[in-house]
PDB file of C-alpha atoms and ligand atoms in Angstrom:
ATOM      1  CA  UNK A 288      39.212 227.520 -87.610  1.00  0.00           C
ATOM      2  CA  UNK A 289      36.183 225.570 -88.735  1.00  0.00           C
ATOM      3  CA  UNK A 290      36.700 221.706 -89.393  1.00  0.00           C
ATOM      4  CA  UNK A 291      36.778 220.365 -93.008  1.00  0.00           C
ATOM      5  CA  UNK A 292      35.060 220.575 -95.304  1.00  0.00           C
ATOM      6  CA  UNK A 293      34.007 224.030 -95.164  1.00  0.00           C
ATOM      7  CA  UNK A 294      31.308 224.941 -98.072  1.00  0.00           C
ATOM      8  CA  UNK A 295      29.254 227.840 -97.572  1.00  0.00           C
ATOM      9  CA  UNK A 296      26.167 228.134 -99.648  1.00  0.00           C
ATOM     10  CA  UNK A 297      24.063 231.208-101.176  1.00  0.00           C
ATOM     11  CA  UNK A 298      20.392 231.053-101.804  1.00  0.00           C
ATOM     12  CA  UNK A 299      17.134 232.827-102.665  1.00  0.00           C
ATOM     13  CA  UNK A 300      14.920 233.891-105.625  1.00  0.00           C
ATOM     14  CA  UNK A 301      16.190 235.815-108.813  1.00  0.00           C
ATOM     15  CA  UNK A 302      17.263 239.731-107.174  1.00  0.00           C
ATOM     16  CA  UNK A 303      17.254 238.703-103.877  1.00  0.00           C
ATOM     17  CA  UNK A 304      20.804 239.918-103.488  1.00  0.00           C
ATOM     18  CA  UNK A 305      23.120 237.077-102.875  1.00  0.00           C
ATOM     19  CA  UNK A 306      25.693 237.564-105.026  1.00  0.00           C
ATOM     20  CA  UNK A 307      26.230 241.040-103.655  1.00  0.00           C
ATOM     21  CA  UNK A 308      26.096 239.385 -99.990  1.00  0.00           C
ATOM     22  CA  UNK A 309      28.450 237.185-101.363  1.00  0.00           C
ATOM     23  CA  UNK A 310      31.016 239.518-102.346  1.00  0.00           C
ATOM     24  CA  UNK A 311      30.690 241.316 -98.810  1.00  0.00           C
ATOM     25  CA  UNK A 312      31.001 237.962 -97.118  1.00  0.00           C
ATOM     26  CA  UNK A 313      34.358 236.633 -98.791  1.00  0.00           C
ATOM     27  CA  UNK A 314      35.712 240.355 -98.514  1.00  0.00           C
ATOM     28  CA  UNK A 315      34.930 239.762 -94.367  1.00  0.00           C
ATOM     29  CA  UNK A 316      36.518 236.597 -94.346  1.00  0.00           C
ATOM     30  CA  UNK A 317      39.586 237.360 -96.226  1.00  0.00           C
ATOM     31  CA  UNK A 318      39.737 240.237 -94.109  1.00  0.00           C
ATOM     32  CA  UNK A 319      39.745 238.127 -91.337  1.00  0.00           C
ATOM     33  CA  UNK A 320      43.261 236.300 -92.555  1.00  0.00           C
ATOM     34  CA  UNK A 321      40.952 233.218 -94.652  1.00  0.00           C
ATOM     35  CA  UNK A 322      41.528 231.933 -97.887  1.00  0.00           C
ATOM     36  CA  UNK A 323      38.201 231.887 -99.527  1.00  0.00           C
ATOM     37  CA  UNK A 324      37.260 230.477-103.460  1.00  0.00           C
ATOM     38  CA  UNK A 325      34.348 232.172-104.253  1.00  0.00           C
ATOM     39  CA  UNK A 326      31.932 229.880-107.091  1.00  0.00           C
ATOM     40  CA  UNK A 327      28.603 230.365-109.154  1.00  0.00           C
ATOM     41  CA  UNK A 328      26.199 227.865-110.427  1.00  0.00           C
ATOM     42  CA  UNK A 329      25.666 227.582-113.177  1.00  0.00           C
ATOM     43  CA  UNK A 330      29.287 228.494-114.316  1.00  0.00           C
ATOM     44  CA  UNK A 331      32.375 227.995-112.149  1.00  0.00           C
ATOM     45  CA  UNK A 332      34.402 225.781-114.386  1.00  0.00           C
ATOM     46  CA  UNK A 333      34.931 226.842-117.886  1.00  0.00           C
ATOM     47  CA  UNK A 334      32.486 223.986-119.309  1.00  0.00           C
ATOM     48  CA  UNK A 335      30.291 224.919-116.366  1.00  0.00           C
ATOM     49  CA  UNK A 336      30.367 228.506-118.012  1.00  0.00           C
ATOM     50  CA  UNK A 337      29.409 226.689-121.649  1.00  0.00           C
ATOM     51  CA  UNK A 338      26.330 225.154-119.923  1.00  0.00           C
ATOM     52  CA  UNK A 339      25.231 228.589-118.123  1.00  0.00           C
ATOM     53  CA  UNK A 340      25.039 230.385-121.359  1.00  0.00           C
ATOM     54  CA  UNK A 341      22.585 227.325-122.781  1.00  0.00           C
ATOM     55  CA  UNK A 342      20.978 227.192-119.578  1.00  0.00           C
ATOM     56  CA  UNK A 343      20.334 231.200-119.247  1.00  0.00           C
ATOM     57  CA  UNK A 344      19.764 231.979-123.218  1.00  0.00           C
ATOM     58  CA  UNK A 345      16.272 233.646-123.138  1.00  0.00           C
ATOM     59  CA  UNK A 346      16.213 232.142-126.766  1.00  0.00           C
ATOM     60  CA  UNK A 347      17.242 228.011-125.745  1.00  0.00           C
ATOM     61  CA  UNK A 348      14.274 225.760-125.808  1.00  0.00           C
ATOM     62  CA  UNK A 349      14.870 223.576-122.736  1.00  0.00           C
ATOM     63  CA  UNK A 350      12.711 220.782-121.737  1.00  0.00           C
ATOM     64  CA  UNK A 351      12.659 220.707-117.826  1.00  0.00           C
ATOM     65  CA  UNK A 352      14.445 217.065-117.778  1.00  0.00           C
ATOM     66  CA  UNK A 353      17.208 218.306-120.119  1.00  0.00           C
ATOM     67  CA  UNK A 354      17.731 221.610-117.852  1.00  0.00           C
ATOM     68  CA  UNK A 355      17.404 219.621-114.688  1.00  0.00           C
ATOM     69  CA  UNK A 356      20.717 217.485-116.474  1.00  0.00           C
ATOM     70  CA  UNK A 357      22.436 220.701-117.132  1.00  0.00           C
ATOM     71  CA  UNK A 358      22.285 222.065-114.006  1.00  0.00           C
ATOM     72  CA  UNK A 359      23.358 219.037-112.541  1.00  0.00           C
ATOM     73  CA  UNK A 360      26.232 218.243-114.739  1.00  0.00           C
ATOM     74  CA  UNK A 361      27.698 222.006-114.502  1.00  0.00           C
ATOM     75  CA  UNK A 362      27.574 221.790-110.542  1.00  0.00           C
ATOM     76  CA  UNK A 363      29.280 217.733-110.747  1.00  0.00           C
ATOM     77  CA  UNK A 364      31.932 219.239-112.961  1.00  0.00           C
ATOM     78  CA  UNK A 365      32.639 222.312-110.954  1.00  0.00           C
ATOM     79  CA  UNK A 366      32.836 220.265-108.094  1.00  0.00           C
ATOM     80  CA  UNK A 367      35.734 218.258-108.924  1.00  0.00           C
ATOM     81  CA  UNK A 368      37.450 220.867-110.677  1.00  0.00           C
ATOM     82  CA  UNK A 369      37.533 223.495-108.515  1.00  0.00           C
ATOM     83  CA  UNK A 370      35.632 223.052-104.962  1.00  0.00           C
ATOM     84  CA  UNK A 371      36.967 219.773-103.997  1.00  0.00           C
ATOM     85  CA  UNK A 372      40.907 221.091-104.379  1.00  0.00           C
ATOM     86  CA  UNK A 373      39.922 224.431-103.101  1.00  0.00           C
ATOM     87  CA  UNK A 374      38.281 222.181 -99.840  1.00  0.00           C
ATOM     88  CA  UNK A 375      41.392 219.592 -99.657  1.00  0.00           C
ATOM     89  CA  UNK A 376      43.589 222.934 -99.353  1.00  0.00           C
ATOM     90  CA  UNK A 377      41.449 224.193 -96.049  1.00  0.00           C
ATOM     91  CA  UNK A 378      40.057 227.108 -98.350  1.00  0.00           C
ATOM     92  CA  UNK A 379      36.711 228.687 -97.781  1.00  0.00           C
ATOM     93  CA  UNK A 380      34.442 227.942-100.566  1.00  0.00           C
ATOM     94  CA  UNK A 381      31.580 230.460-100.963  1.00  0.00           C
ATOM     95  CA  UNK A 382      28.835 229.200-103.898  1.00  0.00           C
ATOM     96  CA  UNK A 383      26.062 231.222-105.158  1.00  0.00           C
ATOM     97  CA  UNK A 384      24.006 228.686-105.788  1.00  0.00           C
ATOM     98  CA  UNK A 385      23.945 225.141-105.122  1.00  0.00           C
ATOM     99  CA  UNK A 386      21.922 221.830-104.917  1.00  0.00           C
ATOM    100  CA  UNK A 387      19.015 224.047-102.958  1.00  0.00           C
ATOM    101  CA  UNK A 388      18.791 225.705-106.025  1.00  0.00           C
ATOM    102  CA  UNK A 389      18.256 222.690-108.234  1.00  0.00           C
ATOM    103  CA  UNK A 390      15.726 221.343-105.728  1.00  0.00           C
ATOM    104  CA  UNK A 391      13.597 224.926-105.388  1.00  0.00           C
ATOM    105  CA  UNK A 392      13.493 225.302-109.107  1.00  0.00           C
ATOM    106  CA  UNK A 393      13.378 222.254-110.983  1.00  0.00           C
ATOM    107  CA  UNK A 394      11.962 220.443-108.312  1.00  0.00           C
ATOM    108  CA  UNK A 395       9.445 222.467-106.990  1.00  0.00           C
ATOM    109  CA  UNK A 396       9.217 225.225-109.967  1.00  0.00           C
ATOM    110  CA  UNK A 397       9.495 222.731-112.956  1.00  0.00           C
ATOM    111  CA  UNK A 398       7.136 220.440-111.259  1.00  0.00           C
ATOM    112  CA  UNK A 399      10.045 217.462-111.277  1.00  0.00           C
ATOM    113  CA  UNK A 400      10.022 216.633-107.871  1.00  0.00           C
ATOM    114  CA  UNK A 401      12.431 216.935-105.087  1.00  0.00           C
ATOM    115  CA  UNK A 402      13.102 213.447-104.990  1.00  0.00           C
ATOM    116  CA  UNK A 403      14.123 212.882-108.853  1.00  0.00           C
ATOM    117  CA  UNK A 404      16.438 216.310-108.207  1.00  0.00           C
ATOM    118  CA  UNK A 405      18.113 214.949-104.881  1.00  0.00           C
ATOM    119  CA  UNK A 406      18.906 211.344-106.408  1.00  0.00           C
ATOM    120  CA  UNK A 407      20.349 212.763-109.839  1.00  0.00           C
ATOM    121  CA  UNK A 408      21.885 215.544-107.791  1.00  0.00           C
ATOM    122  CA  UNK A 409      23.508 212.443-104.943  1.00  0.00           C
ATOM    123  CA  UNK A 410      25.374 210.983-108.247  1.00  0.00           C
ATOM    124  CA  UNK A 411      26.691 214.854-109.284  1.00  0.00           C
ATOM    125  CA  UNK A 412      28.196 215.760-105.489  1.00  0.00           C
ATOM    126  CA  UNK A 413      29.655 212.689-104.951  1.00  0.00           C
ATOM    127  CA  UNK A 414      28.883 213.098-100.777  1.00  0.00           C
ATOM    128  CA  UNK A 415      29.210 216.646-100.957  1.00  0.00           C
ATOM    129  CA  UNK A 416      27.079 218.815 -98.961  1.00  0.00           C
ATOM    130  CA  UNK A 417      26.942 222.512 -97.782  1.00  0.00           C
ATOM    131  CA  UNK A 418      28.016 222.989 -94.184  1.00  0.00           C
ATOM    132  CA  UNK A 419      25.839 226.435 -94.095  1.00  0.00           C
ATOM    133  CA  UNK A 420      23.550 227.823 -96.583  1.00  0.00           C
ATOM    134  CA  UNK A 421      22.572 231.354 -95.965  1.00  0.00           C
ATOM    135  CA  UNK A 422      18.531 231.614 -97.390  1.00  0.00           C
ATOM    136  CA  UNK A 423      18.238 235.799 -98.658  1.00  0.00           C
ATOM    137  CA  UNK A 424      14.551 235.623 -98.678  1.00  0.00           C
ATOM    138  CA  UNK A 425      12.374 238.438-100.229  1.00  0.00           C
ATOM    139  CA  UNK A 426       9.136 238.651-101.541  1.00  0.00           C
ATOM    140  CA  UNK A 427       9.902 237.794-105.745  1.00  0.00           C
ATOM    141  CA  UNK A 428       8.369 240.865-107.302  1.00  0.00           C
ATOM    142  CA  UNK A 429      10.105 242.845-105.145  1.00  0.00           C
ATOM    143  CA  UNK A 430      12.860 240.992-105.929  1.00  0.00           C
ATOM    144  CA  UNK A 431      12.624 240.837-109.712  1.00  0.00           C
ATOM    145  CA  UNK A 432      11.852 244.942-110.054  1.00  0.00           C
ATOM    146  CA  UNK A 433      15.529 245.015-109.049  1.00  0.00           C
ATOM    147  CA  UNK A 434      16.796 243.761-112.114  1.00  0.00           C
ATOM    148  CA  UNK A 435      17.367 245.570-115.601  1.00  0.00           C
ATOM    149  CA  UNK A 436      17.744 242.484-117.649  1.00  0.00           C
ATOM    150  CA  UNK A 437      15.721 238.977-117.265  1.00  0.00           C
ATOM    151  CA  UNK A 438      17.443 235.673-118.012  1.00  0.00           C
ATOM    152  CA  UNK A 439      15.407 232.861-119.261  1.00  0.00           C
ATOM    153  CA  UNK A 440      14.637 231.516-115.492  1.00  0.00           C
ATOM    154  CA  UNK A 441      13.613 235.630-114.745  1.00  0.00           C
ATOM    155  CA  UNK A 442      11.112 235.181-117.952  1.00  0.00           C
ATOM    156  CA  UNK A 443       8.692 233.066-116.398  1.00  0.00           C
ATOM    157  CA  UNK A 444       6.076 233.877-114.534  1.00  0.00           C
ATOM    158  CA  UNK A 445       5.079 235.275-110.985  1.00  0.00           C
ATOM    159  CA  UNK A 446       3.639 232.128-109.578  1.00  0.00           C
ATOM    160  CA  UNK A 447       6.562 230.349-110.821  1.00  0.00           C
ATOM    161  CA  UNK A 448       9.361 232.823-108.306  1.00  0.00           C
ATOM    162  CA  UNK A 449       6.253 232.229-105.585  1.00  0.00           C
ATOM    163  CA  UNK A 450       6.969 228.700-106.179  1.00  0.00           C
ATOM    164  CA  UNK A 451      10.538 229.049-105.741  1.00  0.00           C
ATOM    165  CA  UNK A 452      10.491 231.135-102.621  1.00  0.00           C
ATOM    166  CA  UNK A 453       7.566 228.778-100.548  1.00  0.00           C
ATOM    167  CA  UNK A 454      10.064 225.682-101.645  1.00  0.00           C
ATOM    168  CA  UNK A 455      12.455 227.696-100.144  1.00  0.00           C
ATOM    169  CA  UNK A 456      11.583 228.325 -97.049  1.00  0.00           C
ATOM    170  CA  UNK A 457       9.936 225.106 -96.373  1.00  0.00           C
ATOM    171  CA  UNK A 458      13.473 223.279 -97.667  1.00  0.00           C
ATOM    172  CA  UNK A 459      14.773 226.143 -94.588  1.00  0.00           C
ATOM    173  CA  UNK A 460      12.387 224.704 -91.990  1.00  0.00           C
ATOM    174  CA  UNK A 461      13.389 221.350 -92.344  1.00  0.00           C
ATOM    175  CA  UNK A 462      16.602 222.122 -91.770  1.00  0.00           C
ATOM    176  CA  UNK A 463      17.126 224.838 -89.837  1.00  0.00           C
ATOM    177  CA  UNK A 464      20.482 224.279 -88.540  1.00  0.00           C
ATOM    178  CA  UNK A 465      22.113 224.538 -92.147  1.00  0.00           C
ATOM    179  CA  UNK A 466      19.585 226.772 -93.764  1.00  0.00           C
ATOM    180  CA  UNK A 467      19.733 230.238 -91.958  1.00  0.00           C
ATOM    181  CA  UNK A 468      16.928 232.613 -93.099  1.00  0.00           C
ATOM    182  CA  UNK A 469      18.073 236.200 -93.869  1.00  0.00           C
ATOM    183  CA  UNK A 470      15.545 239.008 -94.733  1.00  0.00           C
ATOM    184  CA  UNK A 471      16.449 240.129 -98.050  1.00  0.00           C
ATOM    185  CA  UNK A 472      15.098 243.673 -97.277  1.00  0.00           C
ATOM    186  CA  UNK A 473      16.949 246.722 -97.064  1.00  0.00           C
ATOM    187  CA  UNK A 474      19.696 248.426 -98.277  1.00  0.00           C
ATOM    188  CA  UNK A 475      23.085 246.143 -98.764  1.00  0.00           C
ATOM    189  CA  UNK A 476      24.851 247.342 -96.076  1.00  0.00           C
ATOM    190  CA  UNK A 477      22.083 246.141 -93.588  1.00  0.00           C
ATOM    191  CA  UNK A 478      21.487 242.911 -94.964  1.00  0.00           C
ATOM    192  CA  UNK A 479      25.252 242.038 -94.841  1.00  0.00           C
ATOM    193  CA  UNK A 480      25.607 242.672 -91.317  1.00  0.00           C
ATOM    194  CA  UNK A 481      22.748 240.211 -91.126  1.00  0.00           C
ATOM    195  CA  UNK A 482      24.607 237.897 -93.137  1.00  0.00           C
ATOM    196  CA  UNK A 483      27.986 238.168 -91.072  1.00  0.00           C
ATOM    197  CA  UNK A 484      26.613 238.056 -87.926  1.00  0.00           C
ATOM    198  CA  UNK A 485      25.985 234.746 -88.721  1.00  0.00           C
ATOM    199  CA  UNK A 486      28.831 233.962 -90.394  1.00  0.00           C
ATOM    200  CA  UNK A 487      31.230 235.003 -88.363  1.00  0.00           C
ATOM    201  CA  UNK A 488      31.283 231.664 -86.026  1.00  0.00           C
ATOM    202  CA  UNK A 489      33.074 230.241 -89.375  1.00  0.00           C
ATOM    203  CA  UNK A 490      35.944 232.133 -89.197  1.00  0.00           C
TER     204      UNK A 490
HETATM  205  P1  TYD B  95      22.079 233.287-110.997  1.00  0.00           P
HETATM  206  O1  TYD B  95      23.439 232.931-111.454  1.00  0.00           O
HETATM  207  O2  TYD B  95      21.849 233.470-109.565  1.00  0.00           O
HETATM  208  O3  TYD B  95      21.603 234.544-111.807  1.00  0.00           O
HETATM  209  P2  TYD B  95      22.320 235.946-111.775  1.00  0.00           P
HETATM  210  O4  TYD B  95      23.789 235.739-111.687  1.00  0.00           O
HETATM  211  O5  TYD B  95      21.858 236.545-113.056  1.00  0.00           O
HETATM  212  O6  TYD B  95      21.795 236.595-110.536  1.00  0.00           O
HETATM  213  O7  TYD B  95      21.087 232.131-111.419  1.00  0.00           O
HETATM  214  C1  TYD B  95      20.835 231.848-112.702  1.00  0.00           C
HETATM  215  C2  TYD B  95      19.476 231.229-112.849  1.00  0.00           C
HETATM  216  O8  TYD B  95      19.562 229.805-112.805  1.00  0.00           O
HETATM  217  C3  TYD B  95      18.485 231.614-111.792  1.00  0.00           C
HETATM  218  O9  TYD B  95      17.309 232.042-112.440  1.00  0.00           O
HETATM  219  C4  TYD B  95      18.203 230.353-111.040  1.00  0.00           C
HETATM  220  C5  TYD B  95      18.521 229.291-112.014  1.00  0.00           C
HETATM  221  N1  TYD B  95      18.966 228.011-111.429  1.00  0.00           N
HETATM  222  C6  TYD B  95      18.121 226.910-111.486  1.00  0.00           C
HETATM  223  O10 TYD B  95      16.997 226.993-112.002  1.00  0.00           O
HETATM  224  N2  TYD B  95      18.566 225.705-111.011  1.00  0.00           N
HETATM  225  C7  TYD B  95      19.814 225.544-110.481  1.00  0.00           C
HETATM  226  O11 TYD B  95      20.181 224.425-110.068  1.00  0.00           O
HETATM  227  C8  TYD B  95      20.677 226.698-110.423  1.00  0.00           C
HETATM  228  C9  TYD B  95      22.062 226.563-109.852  1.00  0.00           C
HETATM  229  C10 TYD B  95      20.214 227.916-110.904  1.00  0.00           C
END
């Protein structure tokens, strides 16, 4: 059994698949006899869910500081409402999406910086960190044709998904022990195994 905490993270562009992988991933560890709390940013908590339908509203006119503050304060409040407890009881806590997120997008993508993201984001986690963070990488476009419907994040351009990915995988080779590279291509099934053959030292 792994040593607490025990936060698994899920990352990539918009499409890339992780919320499917995510699925298949708690389904393997439950399967495996874990308790797991699976969590999304933006949303989790019910006020966290509030700020994800400002945040993703194709029709909400953001500024980048003011969506940079609601990502934040949706990921401090989910935090100590759910993932902390969930932690403190020796569950597995699965996120799609987390701080990397933040940093790719806002960071990198708005232009903010990753420095401005990683101090507001220091007061929001209180010390909390993801153990692992699984990267599903895939080219953007490729990524994007995936989807039917585009949020307001999925509205912007290609250069700014490009953006995204490159901060991405450079965030990934910085830290390469917590941020494991996946290739997003493929059909589910394949990319899954991909996924649990990593995972599966956290059982
Ligand atoms: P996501 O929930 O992954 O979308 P979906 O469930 O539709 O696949 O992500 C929502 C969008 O929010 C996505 O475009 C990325 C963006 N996002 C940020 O820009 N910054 C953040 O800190 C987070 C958590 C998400």
């Amino acid at each position: 059994m792994a040593q607490q905490p025990f936060l698994i993270t899920f990352e990539g562009v918009d499409g890339s698949g992780k919320t499917t992988q995510l699925r298949a991933a708690a389904a393997q560890f439950r399967a495996c006899g874990r308790q797991v709390l699976e969590t999304a940013e933006p949303g989790g908590s019910v006020l966290g869910l509030e700020i994800r339908r400002i945040l993703l509203d194709s029709g909400s006119r953001l500024t980048p500081q003011a969506e940079l503050l609601l990502y934040t304060a949706s990921r401090a409040q989910n935090i100590r409402e759910l993932i902390l407890p969930a932690l403190a009881a020796g569950t597995l806590v699965l996120s799609d999406r987390f701080t990397d997120s933040t940093v790719a997008y806002q960071g990198y993508g708005r232009g903010l910086g990753a420095e401005t993201v990683r101090e507001l984001d220091a007061l929001a986690c209180g010390g909390l960190a993801p153990d692992v963070t699984v990267l599903l990488d895939l080219d953007p476009e490729t990524a994007l044709r995936r989807r039917a419907e585009r949020n307001r994040m999925e509205l912007e351009g290609p250069a700014f998904h490009q953006k995204v990915r490159a901060a991405y995988l450079e965030m990934a080779a910085r830290e390469p022990e917590r941020i494991r590279v996946i290739d997003g291509q493929g059909p589910a099934g394949t990319v899954a195994a991909r996924v649990w053959d990593i995972l599966k030292a956290y059982v």
